[in-house]
Coordinates of N, CA and C in Angstrom, one line a residue:
M220 N 8.8 4.5 92.1 CA 7.9 4.0 91.0 C 8.7 4.0 89.8
G221 N 8.5 3.0 89.0 CA 9.3 2.8 87.8 C 8.8 3.6 86.7
E222 N 9.6 3.9 85.6 CA 9.1 4.7 84.5 C 8.2 3.8 83.5
I223 N 7.3 4.6 83.1 CA 6.2 3.9 82.2 C 6.7 3.9 80.8
D224 N 6.8 2.7 80.1 CA 7.2 2.7 78.8 C 6.1 2.7 77.9
A225 N 5.8 3.8 77.2 CA 4.6 3.9 76.3 C 4.8 3.4 74.9
S226 N 5.9 2.9 74.7 CA 6.3 2.5 73.2 C 5.3 1.5 72.7
D227 N 4.8 0.4 73.5 CA 4.0 -0.6 73.1 C 2.6 0.0 72.9
D228 N 2.1 0.9 73.7 CA 0.9 1.4 73.5 C 0.7 2.3 72.3
D229 N 1.7 3.1 72.0 CA 1.7 3.9 70.9 C 1.8 3.0 69.6
A230 N 2.6 2.1 69.6 CA 2.9 1.2 68.4 C 1.6 0.6 68.0
A231 N 0.8 0.1 68.8 CA -0.4 -0.7 68.5 C -1.3 0.1 67.6
P232 N -1.8 1.3 68.0 CA -2.7 2.1 67.1 C -2.0 2.5 65.7
A233 N -0.7 2.8 65.8 CA 0.0 3.2 64.6 C 0.1 2.0 63.7
G234 N 0.4 0.8 64.2 CA 0.5 -0.3 63.2 C -0.9 -0.7 62.6
A235 N -2.0 -0.6 63.5 CA -3.3 -0.8 63.0 C -3.6 0.2 61.9
A236 N -3.3 1.4 62.0 CA -3.6 2.4 61.0 C -2.8 2.1 59.6
V237 N -1.6 1.7 59.8 CA -0.8 1.3 58.7 C -1.5 0.1 57.9
R238 N -2.0 -0.9 58.7 CA -2.6 -2.0 58.1 C -3.8 -1.7 57.4
R239 N -4.6 -0.7 58.0 CA -5.9 -0.2 57.4 C -5.6 0.5 56.1
R240 N -4.5 1.4 56.0 CA -4.2 1.9 54.8 C -3.8 0.9 53.7
L241 N -3.0 0.0 54.1 CA -2.6 -1.0 53.1 C -3.8 -1.8 52.6
S242 N -4.6 -2.1 53.4 CA -5.9 -2.8 53.1 C -6.7 -2.0 52.1
R243 N -6.9 -0.7 52.4 CA -7.7 0.1 51.5 C -7.0 0.2 50.1
G244 N -5.7 0.3 50.2 CA -4.9 0.4 48.9 C -5.0 -0.8 48.1
W245 N -5.0 -2.1 48.7 CA -5.2 -3.1 47.9 C -6.6 -3.3 47.3
I246 N -7.6 -2.8 48.1 CA -8.9 -2.9 47.6 C -9.2 -1.9 46.4
I247 N -8.5 -0.8 46.5 CA -8.7 0.2 45.4 C -7.9 -0.4 44.1
T248 N -6.7 -1.0 44.4 CA -6.0 -1.6 43.2 C -6.9 -2.6 42.5
I249 N -7.3 -3.6 43.4 CA -8.1 -4.6 42.8 C -9.5 -4.1 42.0
A250 N -10.0 -3.1 42.7 CA -11.3 -2.5 42.0 C -10.9 -1.9 40.6
T251 N -9.9 -1.1 40.6 CA -9.4 -0.4 39.4 C -9.1 -1.4 38.3
T252 N -8.4 -2.5 38.7 CA -7.9 -3.4 37.7 C -9.3 -4.0 37.1
A253 N -10.2 -4.4 38.0 CA -11.5 -5.1 37.6 C -12.1 -4.2 36.6
V254 N -12.2 -2.8 36.9 CA -13.0 -1.9 36.0 C -12.2 -1.8 34.7
L255 N -10.9 -1.7 34.7 CA -10.1 -1.6 33.5 C -10.3 -2.8 32.7
G256 N -10.3 -3.9 33.3 CA -10.4 -5.2 32.5 C -11.8 -5.2 31.9
F257 N -12.8 -4.9 32.5 CA -14.2 -4.7 32.0 C -14.2 -3.8 30.7
C258 N -13.6 -2.6 30.9 CA -13.5 -1.6 29.7 C -12.8 -2.2 28.6
V259 N -11.6 -2.9 28.8 CA -10.8 -3.4 27.8 C -11.7 -4.5 27.0
G260 N -12.4 -5.3 27.7 CA -13.3 -6.3 27.1 C -14.3 -5.8 26.3
V261 N -15.1 -4.8 26.8 CA -16.1 -4.1 25.9 C -15.5 -3.4 24.7
I262 N -14.4 -2.6 24.8 CA -13.8 -2.0 23.7 C -13.3 -3.0 22.6
A263 N -12.7 -4.1 23.0 CA -12.3 -5.1 22.1 C -13.4 -5.8 21.4
A264 N -14.5 -6.1 22.2 CA -15.7 -6.7 21.5 C -16.3 -5.8 20.5
T265 N -16.3 -4.5 20.8 CA -17.0 -3.6 19.8 C -16.0 -3.1 18.8
G266 N -14.8 -3.7 18.6 CA -13.9 -3.3 17.5 C -13.1 -2.0 17.9
G267 N -13.0 -1.7 19.1 CA -12.3 -0.4 19.4 C -10.8 -0.5 19.2
F268 N -10.3 -1.7 19.2 CA -8.8 -1.8 19.1 C -8.5 -2.4 17.8
R269 N -7.6 -1.8 17.0 CA -7.1 -2.3 15.8 C -5.6 -2.6 15.9
S270 N -5.2 -3.7 15.6 CA -3.8 -4.0 15.6 C -3.0 -3.4 14.5
V271 N -1.8 -3.0 14.7 CA -1.0 -2.3 13.6 C -0.9 -3.3 12.5
A272 N -0.8 -4.4 12.8 CA -0.6 -5.5 11.6 C -1.9 -5.6 10.8
G273 N -3.0 -5.2 11.4 CA -4.3 -5.3 10.7 C -4.6 -4.2 9.7
T274 N -3.9 -3.1 9.9 CA -4.1 -1.9 9.0 C -3.1 -2.0 7.8
G275 N -3.6 -1.2 6.9 CA -2.8 -1.1 5.7 C -3.6 -0.7 4.5
P276 N -3.1 -0.7 3.2 CA -3.9 -0.4 2.1 C -5.0 -1.3 1.9
A277 N -6.1 -0.8 1.3 CA -7.3 -1.6 1.0 C -6.9 -2.7 -0.1
A278 N -7.5 -3.8 0.0 CA -7.3 -4.9 -1.0 C -8.4 -4.8 -2.2
Y279 N -7.9 -5.0 -3.4 CA -8.7 -5.0 -4.6 C -8.5 -6.2 -5.5
R280 N -9.3 -6.4 -6.4 CA -9.2 -7.5 -7.3 C -9.2 -6.9 -8.8
L281 N -9.0 -7.8 -9.7 CA -9.1 -7.4 -11.1 C -10.4 -6.9 -11.4
G282 N -10.4 -5.7 -12.1 CA -11.7 -5.0 -12.4 C -12.3 -4.1 -11.5
D283 N -11.7 -4.0 -10.2 CA -12.2 -3.1 -9.3 C -11.7 -1.7 -9.6
E284 N -12.5 -0.7 -9.4 CA -12.1 0.7 -9.5 C -11.4 1.2 -8.2
I285 N -10.2 1.8 -8.4 CA -9.6 2.3 -7.3 C -9.4 3.8 -7.4
S286 N -9.7 4.5 -6.4 CA -9.6 6.0 -6.4 C -8.5 6.5 -5.6
S287 N -7.6 7.3 -6.3 CA -6.5 7.9 -5.5 C -6.8 9.5 -5.4
A288 N -5.9 10.3 -5.0 CA -6.2 11.7 -4.8 C -6.8 12.4 -6.1
E289 N -6.1 12.1 -7.2 CA -6.5 12.8 -8.4 C -6.6 12.0 -9.7
A290 N -7.0 10.7 -9.4 CA -7.2 9.7 -10.5 C -8.1 8.5 -10.1
T291 N -8.6 7.9 -11.1 CA -9.2 6.7 -10.9 C -8.6 5.6 -11.9
L292 N -8.5 4.5 -11.5 CA -7.9 3.4 -12.3 C -8.4 2.0 -12.0
V293 N -8.4 1.2 -13.1 CA -8.9 -0.1 -13.0 C -7.8 -1.1 -13.7
V294 N -7.4 -2.1 -12.9 CA -6.6 -3.0 -13.5 C -7.4 -4.1 -14.3
E295 N -7.2 -4.1 -15.6 CA -8.0 -4.8 -16.4 C -7.6 -6.2 -16.7
R296 N -6.2 -6.3 -16.8 CA -5.7 -7.6 -17.2 C -4.2 -7.7 -16.8
V297 N -3.7 -8.9 -16.4 CA -2.4 -9.1 -16.0 C -1.9 -10.4 -16.7
A298 N -0.8 -10.4 -17.4 CA -0.3 -11.5 -18.1 C 1.2 -11.6 -18.2
V299 N 1.7 -12.8 -18.3 CA 3.1 -13.1 -18.5 C 3.4 -13.7 -19.7
M300 N 4.5 -13.4 -20.5 CA 4.8 -14.1 -21.8 C 6.2 -13.9 -22.1
D301 N 6.6 -14.7 -23.1 CA 8.1 -14.7 -23.5 C 8.6 -13.3 -24.0
E302 N 7.7 -12.7 -24.9 CA 8.0 -11.4 -25.5 C 6.8 -10.6 -25.7
L303 N 6.9 -9.3 -25.7 CA 5.9 -8.4 -26.0 C 6.5 -7.2 -26.8
W304 N 6.2 -7.1 -28.1 CA 6.8 -6.2 -29.0 C 6.3 -4.8 -28.7
G305 N 7.1 -3.8 -28.8 CA 6.7 -2.5 -28.9 C 6.5 -1.7 -27.6
Y306 N 6.8 -2.3 -26.6 CA 6.5 -1.7 -25.3 C 7.7 -1.4 -24.3
G307 N 8.9 -1.5 -25.0 CA 10.1 -1.0 -24.2 C 10.7 -2.0 -23.1
S308 N 10.1 -3.2 -23.0 CA 10.7 -4.2 -22.1 C 11.2 -5.4 -23.0
S309 N 12.5 -5.5 -22.9 CA 13.2 -6.6 -23.7 C 13.9 -7.6 -22.9
P310 N 13.1 -8.8 -22.8 CA 13.8 -9.9 -21.9 C 14.8 -10.5 -22.6
D311 N 15.7 -11.2 -22.0 CA 16.8 -11.9 -22.6 C 16.4 -13.4 -22.3
D312 N 16.0 -14.1 -23.4 CA 15.6 -15.5 -23.4 C 16.7 -16.4 -23.0
T313 N 17.9 -16.0 -23.2 CA 19.1 -16.9 -22.7 C 19.2 -16.9 -21.3
K314 N 18.6 -15.9 -20.6 CA 18.6 -15.8 -19.1 C 17.3 -16.3 -18.5
G315 N 16.4 -16.8 -19.4 CA 15.1 -17.3 -19.0 C 14.2 -16.1 -18.4
E316 N 14.4 -14.9 -19.1 CA 13.6 -13.8 -18.6 C 12.3 -13.7 -19.4
R317 N 11.3 -13.2 -18.9 CA 9.9 -13.0 -19.5 C 9.4 -11.5 -19.2
V318 N 8.3 -11.3 -19.9 CA 7.6 -9.9 -19.6 C 6.4 -10.2 -18.9
L319 N 6.2 -9.4 -17.8 CA 5.0 -9.3 -17.0 C 4.3 -8.0 -17.5
A320 N 3.1 -8.1 -18.0 CA 2.3 -6.9 -18.5 C 1.1 -6.7 -17.8
V321 N 0.8 -5.4 -17.4 CA -0.4 -5.0 -16.7 C -1.2 -3.9 -17.5
L322 N -2.4 -4.3 -17.8 CA -3.2 -3.4 -18.6 C -4.2 -2.6 -17.6
V323 N -4.0 -1.3 -17.7 CA -4.7 -0.4 -16.8 C -5.6 0.7 -17.5
D324 N -6.8 0.8 -17.1 CA -7.6 2.0 -17.6 C -7.5 3.1 -16.5
V325 N -7.1 4.2 -16.8 CA -6.9 5.3 -15.8 C -7.6 6.7 -16.4
T326 N -8.0 7.5 -15.4 CA -8.5 8.8 -15.8 C -8.0 9.8 -14.8
N327 N -7.3 10.8 -15.4 CA -6.7 11.8 -14.7 C -7.9 12.9 -14.3
L328 N -8.1 13.0 -13.0 CA -9.3 13.8 -12.5 C -8.6 15.2 -12.2
D329 N -7.4 15.5 -12.3 CA -6.9 16.8 -12.0 C -7.2 17.7 -13.3
D330 N -7.1 19.0 -13.0 CA -7.4 20.0 -14.1 C -6.3 20.3 -15.0
E331 N -5.2 19.7 -14.8 CA -4.0 19.9 -15.7 C -3.5 18.5 -16.1
P332 N -2.8 18.5 -17.3 CA -2.2 17.2 -17.7 C -1.2 16.8 -16.7
R333 N -1.0 15.5 -16.6 CA -0.1 14.9 -15.7 C 0.7 13.8 -16.3
L334 N 2.1 13.8 -16.0 CA 2.9 12.9 -16.6 C 2.7 11.5 -15.8
A335 N 2.8 10.4 -16.4 CA 2.7 9.2 -15.9 C 3.9 9.0 -14.9
S336 N 5.0 9.7 -15.2 CA 6.2 9.5 -14.4 C 6.3 10.4 -13.1
S337 N 5.2 11.2 -12.9 CA 5.2 12.1 -11.8 C 4.8 11.2 -10.5
S338 N 5.2 11.8 -9.4 CA 5.1 11.0 -8.1 C 3.6 10.7 -7.8
G339 N 3.5 9.4 -7.5 CA 2.1 8.8 -7.2 C 1.3 8.4 -8.4
S340 N 1.9 8.6 -9.6 CA 1.3 8.2 -10.8 C 1.5 6.8 -11.3
L341 N 1.3 6.5 -12.6 CA 1.4 5.1 -13.1 C 2.8 4.5 -12.9
A342 N 3.8 5.4 -13.1 CA 5.2 4.7 -12.9 C 5.6 4.4 -11.6
D343 N 4.8 4.9 -10.6 CA 5.1 4.4 -9.2 C 4.3 3.2 -8.8
I344 N 3.5 2.7 -9.6 CA 2.9 1.3 -9.3 C 4.1 0.3 -9.2
R345 N 4.0 -0.5 -8.2 CA 5.1 -1.5 -7.9 C 4.6 -2.9 -7.7
L346 N 5.4 -3.8 -8.0 CA 5.2 -5.2 -7.6 C 5.6 -5.4 -6.2
Q347 N 4.6 -5.9 -5.4 CA 4.8 -5.8 -3.9 C 6.2 -6.5 -3.6
H348 N 6.6 -7.5 -4.3 CA 7.9 -8.3 -4.0 C 9.0 -7.7 -4.7
R349 N 8.9 -6.6 -5.5 CA 10.0 -5.9 -6.1 C 9.9 -4.3 -5.9
P350 N 9.8 -3.8 -4.7 CA 9.4 -2.4 -4.5 C 10.3 -1.4 -5.1
D351 N 11.5 -1.7 -5.6 CA 12.3 -0.7 -6.1 C 12.4 -0.7 -7.6
D352 N 11.6 -1.6 -8.3 CA 11.5 -1.6 -9.8 C 10.4 -0.9 -10.3
R353 N 10.7 0.3 -11.1 CA 9.6 1.0 -11.8 C 9.3 0.2 -13.1
P354 N 8.0 0.3 -13.4 CA 7.6 -0.4 -14.7 C 7.9 0.6 -15.9
T355 N 7.9 0.0 -17.1 CA 8.0 0.8 -18.3 C 6.5 1.1 -18.6
V356 N 6.2 2.4 -18.9 CA 4.7 2.8 -19.1 C 4.6 3.3 -20.5
S357 N 3.6 2.8 -21.2 CA 3.2 3.1 -22.5 C 1.7 3.1 -22.8
I358 N 1.3 3.9 -23.8 CA -0.1 3.9 -24.1 C -0.3 2.6 -24.9
Y359 N -1.3 1.8 -24.5 CA -1.6 0.7 -25.2 C -1.8 0.7 -26.6
A360 N -1.2 -0.1 -27.5 CA -1.2 -0.1 -28.9 C -0.7 1.1 -29.5
D361 N 0.3 1.6 -28.8 CA 1.1 2.9 -29.3 C 2.6 2.5 -29.1
D362 N 3.3 2.8 -30.2 CA 4.8 2.4 -30.2 C 5.6 3.5 -29.4
D363 N 5.0 4.6 -29.1 CA 5.8 5.6 -28.4 C 5.5 5.5 -26.8
F364 N 6.6 4.9 -26.2 CA 6.5 4.5 -24.7 C 7.4 5.6 -23.9
S365 N 8.1 6.6 -24.7 CA 8.9 7.4 -24.0 C 8.4 8.3 -23.0
V366 N 7.3 9.0 -23.4 CA 6.6 9.9 -22.4 C 5.1 9.6 -22.5
V367 N 4.4 9.5 -21.4 CA 3.0 9.3 -21.3 C 2.4 10.4 -20.5
T368 N 1.6 11.2 -21.1 CA 0.9 12.3 -20.4 C -0.6 12.0 -20.4
L369 N -1.1 12.1 -19.2 CA -2.6 11.9 -18.9 C -3.2 13.2 -19.0
Q370 N -4.2 13.2 -19.9 CA -5.0 14.5 -20.1 C -6.1 14.5 -19.1
P371 N -6.5 15.8 -18.7 CA -7.6 15.8 -17.8 C -8.9 15.3 -18.2
D372 N -9.5 14.4 -17.4 CA -10.8 13.8 -17.6 C -10.9 13.0 -19.0
V373 N -9.7 12.6 -19.4 CA -9.8 11.7 -20.7 C -9.3 10.4 -20.3
P374 N -10.2 9.4 -20.4 CA -9.7 8.0 -20.1 C -8.6 7.5 -21.0
A375 N -7.7 6.9 -20.5 CA -6.5 6.3 -21.2 C -6.3 4.8 -20.8
R376 N -6.0 4.1 -21.9 CA -5.6 2.6 -21.6 C -4.1 2.5 -21.7
V377 N -3.5 2.1 -20.6 CA -2.1 2.1 -20.5 C -1.5 0.8 -20.1
L378 N -0.4 0.4 -20.6 CA 0.3 -0.9 -20.4 C 1.5 -0.6 -19.6
L379 N 1.6 -1.4 -18.4 CA 2.8 -1.4 -17.7 C 3.6 -2.6 -17.9
T380 N 4.9 -2.7 -18.0 CA 5.7 -3.9 -18.3 C 6.9 -4.0 -17.4
W381 N 7.2 -5.1 -16.9 CA 8.4 -5.5 -16.2 C 9.1 -6.7 -16.9
V382 N 10.4 -6.7 -16.9 CA 11.1 -7.9 -17.1 C 11.3 -8.8 -15.9
V383 N 10.8 -10.0 -15.9 CA 10.9 -10.8 -14.7 C 11.6 -12.2 -15.0
E384 N 12.2 -12.7 -13.9 CA 12.8 -14.1 -14.1 C 11.7 -15.1 -14.5
E385 N 12.1 -16.3 -15.1 CA 11.3 -17.2 -15.6 C 10.5 -17.8 -14.4
D386 N 11.1 -18.0 -13.3 CA 10.5 -18.8 -12.2 C 10.0 -17.8 -11.2
E387 N 10.0 -16.5 -11.5 CA 9.6 -15.5 -10.6 C 8.0 -15.4 -10.5
I388 N 7.4 -15.5 -11.6 CA 5.8 -15.6 -11.6 C 5.4 -17.0 -11.8
V389 N 5.0 -17.7 -10.6 CA 4.6 -19.0 -10.7 C 3.2 -19.2 -11.0
D390 N 2.9 -20.2 -11.9 CA 1.5 -20.3 -12.4 C 0.6 -20.6 -11.1
G391 N -0.4 -19.8 -11.1 CA -1.4 -20.0 -10.0 C -1.2 -19.0 -8.7
D392 N 0.0 -18.5 -8.7 CA 0.3 -17.6 -7.4 C 0.0 -16.2 -7.9
P393 N -0.6 -15.5 -6.9 CA -1.1 -14.1 -7.3 C 0.1 -13.2 -7.3
V394 N 0.0 -12.2 -8.1 CA 1.0 -11.0 -8.2 C 0.2 -9.9 -7.5
R395 N 0.9 -9.2 -6.6 CA 0.3 -8.0 -5.8 C 0.8 -6.8 -6.3
L396 N 0.0 -5.9 -6.8 CA 0.4 -4.5 -7.4 C 0.1 -3.6 -6.3
V397 N 1.0 -2.8 -5.8 CA 0.9 -1.6 -4.9 C 0.5 -0.5 -5.7
I398 N -0.7 0.2 -5.5 CA -1.1 1.3 -6.3 C -0.9 2.5 -5.4
P399 N 0.0 3.5 -6.0 CA 0.3 4.6 -5.3 C -0.8 5.7 -5.1
D400 N -0.5 6.6 -4.3 CA -1.3 7.8 -4.2 C -0.4 9.1 -3.9
A401 N -0.9 10.3 -4.2 CA -0.1 11.4 -3.9 C -1.1 12.7 -3.8
E402 N -0.6 13.7 -3.2 CA -1.3 14.9 -2.9 C -0.7 16.0 -3.7
K403 N -1.5 16.8 -4.4 CA -1.0 17.9 -5.1 C -0.8 19.2 -4.3
N404 N 0.3 19.9 -4.3 CA 0.6 21.0 -3.6 C 1.3 22.1 -4.5
D405 N 1.1 23.3 -4.1 CA 1.9 24.4 -4.7 C 3.3 24.3 -4.2
S406 N 4.3 24.5 -5.1 CA 5.7 24.6 -4.7 C 6.0 25.8 -3.8
T407 N 6.8 25.7 -2.8 CA 7.2 26.9 -1.9 C 8.3 27.5 -2.3
I408 N 9.0 26.8 -3.3 CA 10.3 27.5 -3.9 C 10.0 28.2 -5.3
F409 N 9.3 27.5 -6.1 CA 9.0 28.0 -7.5 C 7.7 28.5 -7.7
S410 N 7.4 29.8 -7.9 CA 6.0 30.3 -8.0 C 5.4 29.7 -9.3
G411 N 4.1 29.2 -9.0 CA 3.4 28.6 -10.2 C 3.6 27.2 -10.5
E412 N 4.6 26.6 -9.7 CA 4.9 25.1 -10.0 C 4.2 24.3 -8.9
T413 N 3.6 23.1 -9.4 CA 2.9 22.3 -8.5 C 3.8 21.0 -8.2
L414 N 3.7 20.4 -7.1 CA 4.3 19.2 -6.8 C 3.4 18.1 -6.3
W415 N 3.8 16.8 -6.5 CA 3.0 15.8 -6.1 C 3.6 15.1 -5.0
N416 N 3.2 15.2 -3.8 CA 3.8 14.6 -2.5 C 3.2 13.2 -2.3
P417 N 4.0 12.2 -2.1 CA 3.5 10.9 -1.8 C 2.7 10.6 -0.6
L418 N 1.6 9.9 -0.7 CA 0.8 9.6 0.3 C 0.9 8.0 0.6
D419 N 0.2 7.5 1.6 CA 0.1 6.1 1.8 C -0.5 5.4 0.5
P420 N -0.2 4.2 0.1 CA -0.8 3.5 -1.1 C -2.3 3.6 -1.1
A421 N -2.8 3.8 -2.2 CA -4.3 3.7 -2.4 C -4.8 2.3 -2.3
G422 N -4.0 1.4 -2.5 CA -4.6 0.0 -2.4 C -3.5 -1.0 -3.0
V423 N -3.9 -2.4 -2.8 CA -3.1 -3.4 -3.3 C -4.0 -4.3 -4.1
V424 N -3.7 -4.6 -5.4 CA -4.5 -5.5 -6.3 C -3.8 -6.8 -6.3
S425 N -4.5 -7.9 -6.0 CA -3.8 -9.2 -6.2 C -4.6 -9.9 -7.3
V426 N -3.8 -10.4 -8.3 CA -4.2 -10.9 -9.5 C -3.3 -12.2 -9.8
R427 N -4.0 -13.2 -10.3 CA -3.3 -14.3 -10.9 C -3.0 -14.2 -12.3
P428 N -1.8 -13.9 -12.8 CA -1.5 -13.6 -14.2 C -1.9 -14.7 -15.2
E429 N -2.3 -14.3 -16.3 CA -2.5 -15.3 -17.3 C -1.1 -15.6 -18.0
D430 N -0.9 -16.8 -18.4 CA 0.4 -17.2 -19.1 C 0.1 -17.3 -20.6
L431 N 0.6 -16.3 -21.3 CA 0.3 -16.3 -22.8 C 1.4 -16.9 -23.6
G432 N 2.2 -17.6 -23.0 CA 3.2 -18.5 -23.7 C 4.2 -17.5 -24.4
P433 N 4.5 -17.8 -25.7 CA 5.5 -16.9 -26.4 C 5.0 -15.4 -26.6
G434 N 3.7 -15.2 -26.6 CA 3.2 -13.9 -26.7 C 2.9 -13.5 -28.2
S435 N 2.1 -12.5 -28.6 CA 1.8 -12.3 -30.0 C 2.8 -11.3 -30.5
E436 N 3.1 -11.4 -31.9 CA 4.0 -10.5 -32.5 C 3.4 -9.1 -32.7
D437 N 2.1 -8.9 -32.7 CA 1.5 -7.7 -32.9 C 1.4 -6.7 -31.7
G438 N 1.9 -7.2 -30.5 CA 2.1 -6.4 -29.4 C 0.8 -6.2 -28.6
R439 N -0.2 -7.2 -28.9 CA -1.5 -7.2 -28.3 C -1.5 -8.2 -27.2
L440 N -2.3 -8.0 -26.2 CA -2.5 -9.1 -25.1 C -3.7 -9.9 -25.5

C-alpha cells in the first residue's frame, strides 16, 4: 500500500483560512476609511479644522479700538508728506525721502508708568513690510520726542514717524501696521523689577495713507 500524501488535504483548509482573514482585513480597512472620511467631512463642514495660513493677528481699520495686555489704542490718522517739523524724522529730499506719520490715541491700563520704548509698547509698532524699523515716538504737538512715558489711565495722543522712500508708499495702496502685545512679569533676577515679555501681535491695522504734499510748517497733520 502506498504512502498517503496529506499535504494537499492540509493545504486546502489553511489556504481558505488565510483568504478569510485577508477578506476580513480588507472589509475592516474599507469600513474604517469610510468612517474616518465621514468624520472629516463633518468636522470640516462645522469649521473644526483651521489652516495655519488662516490664523494670525486680528484685522483692524482706522478708528478701531485695539486692546493689548495692558493698553488700549486707536489709530486715528495715517499720512505721508515731504516734511514734518518737530518730530525727529528728517527725510533727505535729495534722495526722494518722505515722512510717514501715524497718529495714535493710547491709554496705559497698567498701574505703573510705562515707557513707550518698552517691549510691546508704541515703539514696537511696525510697518509690516519693514519689520526691523522702529518708529520715532513723540507726544503729538510736543517738541520733546526723546522720551515718552505713558501714565496710568491717562489718555495720550502720540505720533509715530518713519522716513520712507518716495515710491515706497504708493497712492491708494494700504499700509499695514503690526500692533504689538506684551505680558508684564516680575523679574527673576532683580527683586522689584518688572519685565514686559513679547506676545503674539494684538492685531494688524490696514490704512490707506493721506498724501499731504509738502506738509505743514507748524508740525500738525
